């Protein structure tokens, strides 16, 4: 790909991104979101986070398959339990990392 074509792609992607973001700002308040869609949009951040975190936890780095002896799985389960019980992000991070480091030290 030539330099000119590459800069054209960068420009097109930048303009497209700007237009998409501007459309949400400009249309906010002019259109009413249906109640069903509004209720469904509440779950988008949690589902995106799960889609990003779960593969990193289940598949250890450098492996393309599920490993039973993966120390990240019990640490993630403990962190999820702490998050559920305390609703504290800091405690969840501390408990998850402490559990992961502790399990790795035992192995």
PDB file of C-alpha atoms in Angstrom:
ATOM      1  CA  UNK A   1       0.000   0.000   0.000  1.00  0.00           C
ATOM      2  CA  UNK A   2       1.436   3.359  -0.927  1.00  0.00           C
ATOM      3  CA  UNK A   3       1.902   6.188   1.530  1.00  0.00           C
ATOM      4  CA  UNK A   4      -0.799   8.261  -0.144  1.00  0.00           C
ATOM      5  CA  UNK A   5      -3.330   5.434   0.070  1.00  0.00           C
ATOM      6  CA  UNK A   6      -2.457   4.828   3.712  1.00  0.00           C
ATOM      7  CA  UNK A   7      -2.987   8.511   4.565  1.00  0.00           C
ATOM      8  CA  UNK A   8      -6.290   8.363   2.680  1.00  0.00           C
ATOM      9  CA  UNK A   9      -7.403   5.447   4.848  1.00  0.00           C
ATOM     10  CA  UNK A  10      -6.369   7.336   8.007  1.00  0.00           C
ATOM     11  CA  UNK A  11      -8.301  10.394   6.879  1.00  0.00           C
ATOM     12  CA  UNK A  12     -11.415   8.383   5.967  1.00  0.00           C
ATOM     13  CA  UNK A  13     -11.422   6.534   9.295  1.00  0.00           C
ATOM     14  CA  UNK A  14     -10.898   9.778  11.207  1.00  0.00           C
ATOM     15  CA  UNK A  15     -13.739  11.553   9.395  1.00  0.00           C
ATOM     16  CA  UNK A  16     -16.021   8.533   9.844  1.00  0.00           C
ATOM     17  CA  UNK A  17     -15.304   8.364  13.559  1.00  0.00           C
ATOM     18  CA  UNK A  18     -15.895  12.096  13.946  1.00  0.00           C
ATOM     19  CA  UNK A  19     -19.234  11.899  12.107  1.00  0.00           C
ATOM     20  CA  UNK A  20     -20.407   8.946  14.204  1.00  0.00           C
ATOM     21  CA  UNK A  21     -19.589  10.710  17.467  1.00  0.00           C
ATOM     22  CA  UNK A  22     -21.025  14.017  16.306  1.00  0.00           C
ATOM     23  CA  UNK A  23     -24.271  12.332  15.285  1.00  0.00           C
ATOM     24  CA  UNK A  24     -24.885  11.137  18.848  1.00  0.00           C
ATOM     25  CA  UNK A  25     -24.179  14.594  20.234  1.00  0.00           C
ATOM     26  CA  UNK A  26     -26.336  16.402  17.669  1.00  0.00           C
ATOM     27  CA  UNK A  27     -29.254  13.967  17.799  1.00  0.00           C
ATOM     28  CA  UNK A  28     -29.360  13.737  21.593  1.00  0.00           C
ATOM     29  CA  UNK A  29     -32.694  15.097  22.727  1.00  0.00           C
ATOM     30  CA  UNK A  30     -34.240  15.185  19.271  1.00  0.00           C
ATOM     31  CA  UNK A  31     -35.062  11.485  19.090  1.00  0.00           C
ATOM     32  CA  UNK A  32     -36.712   9.422  21.796  1.00  0.00           C
ATOM     33  CA  UNK A  33     -35.163   6.024  22.465  1.00  0.00           C
ATOM     34  CA  UNK A  34     -37.788   3.315  22.930  1.00  0.00           C
ATOM     35  CA  UNK A  35     -38.116   2.082  26.505  1.00  0.00           C
ATOM     36  CA  UNK A  36     -37.111  -1.491  25.615  1.00  0.00           C
ATOM     37  CA  UNK A  37     -33.908  -0.305  23.929  1.00  0.00           C
ATOM     38  CA  UNK A  38     -33.165   2.063  26.796  1.00  0.00           C
ATOM     39  CA  UNK A  39     -33.423  -0.776  29.316  1.00  0.00           C
ATOM     40  CA  UNK A  40     -31.221  -2.998  27.150  1.00  0.00           C
ATOM     41  CA  UNK A  41     -28.508  -0.346  26.798  1.00  0.00           C
ATOM     42  CA  UNK A  42     -27.933  -0.422  30.559  1.00  0.00           C
ATOM     43  CA  UNK A  43     -26.281  -3.850  30.193  1.00  0.00           C
ATOM     44  CA  UNK A  44     -23.875  -2.886  27.381  1.00  0.00           C
ATOM     45  CA  UNK A  45     -20.897  -1.848  29.575  1.00  0.00           C
ATOM     46  CA  UNK A  46     -21.011  -5.057  31.629  1.00  0.00           C
ATOM     47  CA  UNK A  47     -21.292  -7.254  28.559  1.00  0.00           C
ATOM     48  CA  UNK A  48     -18.410  -5.486  26.797  1.00  0.00           C
ATOM     49  CA  UNK A  49     -16.235  -5.826  29.894  1.00  0.00           C
ATOM     50  CA  UNK A  50     -17.066  -9.526  30.143  1.00  0.00           C
ATOM     51  CA  UNK A  51     -16.271 -10.026  26.458  1.00  0.00           C
ATOM     52  CA  UNK A  52     -12.869  -8.398  26.964  1.00  0.00           C
ATOM     53  CA  UNK A  53     -11.914 -10.031  30.266  1.00  0.00           C
ATOM     54  CA  UNK A  54     -13.208 -13.597  29.903  1.00  0.00           C
ATOM     55  CA  UNK A  55     -10.920 -14.711  27.034  1.00  0.00           C
ATOM     56  CA  UNK A  56      -7.902 -13.251  28.845  1.00  0.00           C
ATOM     57  CA  UNK A  57      -8.812 -15.218  31.985  1.00  0.00           C
ATOM     58  CA  UNK A  58      -9.826 -18.518  30.415  1.00  0.00           C
ATOM     59  CA  UNK A  59      -7.067 -18.788  27.805  1.00  0.00           C
ATOM     60  CA  UNK A  60      -3.612 -18.242  29.314  1.00  0.00           C
ATOM     61  CA  UNK A  61      -1.220 -16.114  27.269  1.00  0.00           C
ATOM     62  CA  UNK A  62       0.459 -18.112  24.551  1.00  0.00           C
ATOM     63  CA  UNK A  63      -2.106 -20.923  24.573  1.00  0.00           C
ATOM     64  CA  UNK A  64      -5.071 -21.334  22.298  1.00  0.00           C
ATOM     65  CA  UNK A  65      -6.932 -23.836  24.421  1.00  0.00           C
ATOM     66  CA  UNK A  66      -8.520 -24.132  27.845  1.00  0.00           C
ATOM     67  CA  UNK A  67      -6.076 -25.138  30.591  1.00  0.00           C
ATOM     68  CA  UNK A  68      -7.347 -26.721  33.812  1.00  0.00           C
ATOM     69  CA  UNK A  69      -4.293 -25.640  35.832  1.00  0.00           C
ATOM     70  CA  UNK A  70      -4.724 -21.986  34.884  1.00  0.00           C
ATOM     71  CA  UNK A  71      -4.294 -19.910  38.095  1.00  0.00           C
ATOM     72  CA  UNK A  72      -6.277 -17.013  36.637  1.00  0.00           C
ATOM     73  CA  UNK A  73      -9.602 -18.881  36.838  1.00  0.00           C
ATOM     74  CA  UNK A  74      -9.795 -19.328  40.646  1.00  0.00           C
ATOM     75  CA  UNK A  75      -8.435 -15.789  41.138  1.00  0.00           C
ATOM     76  CA  UNK A  76     -11.152 -14.412  38.834  1.00  0.00           C
ATOM     77  CA  UNK A  77     -13.827 -16.403  40.670  1.00  0.00           C
ATOM     78  CA  UNK A  78     -12.626 -15.025  44.007  1.00  0.00           C
ATOM     79  CA  UNK A  79     -12.511 -11.486  42.588  1.00  0.00           C
ATOM     80  CA  UNK A  80     -16.056 -11.868  41.237  1.00  0.00           C
ATOM     81  CA  UNK A  81     -17.245 -13.051  44.651  1.00  0.00           C
ATOM     82  CA  UNK A  82     -15.555 -10.079  46.379  1.00  0.00           C
ATOM     83  CA  UNK A  83     -17.099  -7.694  43.840  1.00  0.00           C
ATOM     84  CA  UNK A  84     -20.527  -9.213  44.399  1.00  0.00           C
ATOM     85  CA  UNK A  85     -20.272  -9.029  48.193  1.00  0.00           C
ATOM     86  CA  UNK A  86     -18.551  -5.663  48.662  1.00  0.00           C
ATOM     87  CA  UNK A  87     -19.388  -3.688  45.480  1.00  0.00           C
ATOM     88  CA  UNK A  88     -15.909  -2.159  45.827  1.00  0.00           C
ATOM     89  CA  UNK A  89     -13.649  -1.895  42.802  1.00  0.00           C
ATOM     90  CA  UNK A  90     -10.506  -1.426  44.868  1.00  0.00           C
ATOM     91  CA  UNK A  91     -11.189  -4.434  47.101  1.00  0.00           C
ATOM     92  CA  UNK A  92     -11.985  -6.517  44.033  1.00  0.00           C
ATOM     93  CA  UNK A  93      -8.688  -5.610  42.386  1.00  0.00           C
ATOM     94  CA  UNK A  94      -6.700  -6.213  45.561  1.00  0.00           C
ATOM     95  CA  UNK A  95      -8.378  -9.565  46.289  1.00  0.00           C
ATOM     96  CA  UNK A  96      -8.041 -10.773  42.691  1.00  0.00           C
ATOM     97  CA  UNK A  97      -4.385  -9.828  42.374  1.00  0.00           C
ATOM     98  CA  UNK A  98      -3.521 -11.190  45.815  1.00  0.00           C
ATOM     99  CA  UNK A  99      -5.232 -14.471  44.969  1.00  0.00           C
ATOM    100  CA  UNK A 100      -3.473 -14.688  41.596  1.00  0.00           C
ATOM    101  CA  UNK A 101      -0.052 -13.973  43.111  1.00  0.00           C
ATOM    102  CA  UNK A 102      -0.706 -16.402  45.974  1.00  0.00           C
ATOM    103  CA  UNK A 103      -1.745 -19.189  43.622  1.00  0.00           C
ATOM    104  CA  UNK A 104       1.272 -18.568  41.383  1.00  0.00           C
ATOM    105  CA  UNK A 105       3.588 -18.694  44.425  1.00  0.00           C
ATOM    106  CA  UNK A 106       2.125 -22.058  45.458  1.00  0.00           C
ATOM    107  CA  UNK A 107       2.667 -23.552  42.004  1.00  0.00           C
TER     108      UNK A 107
END
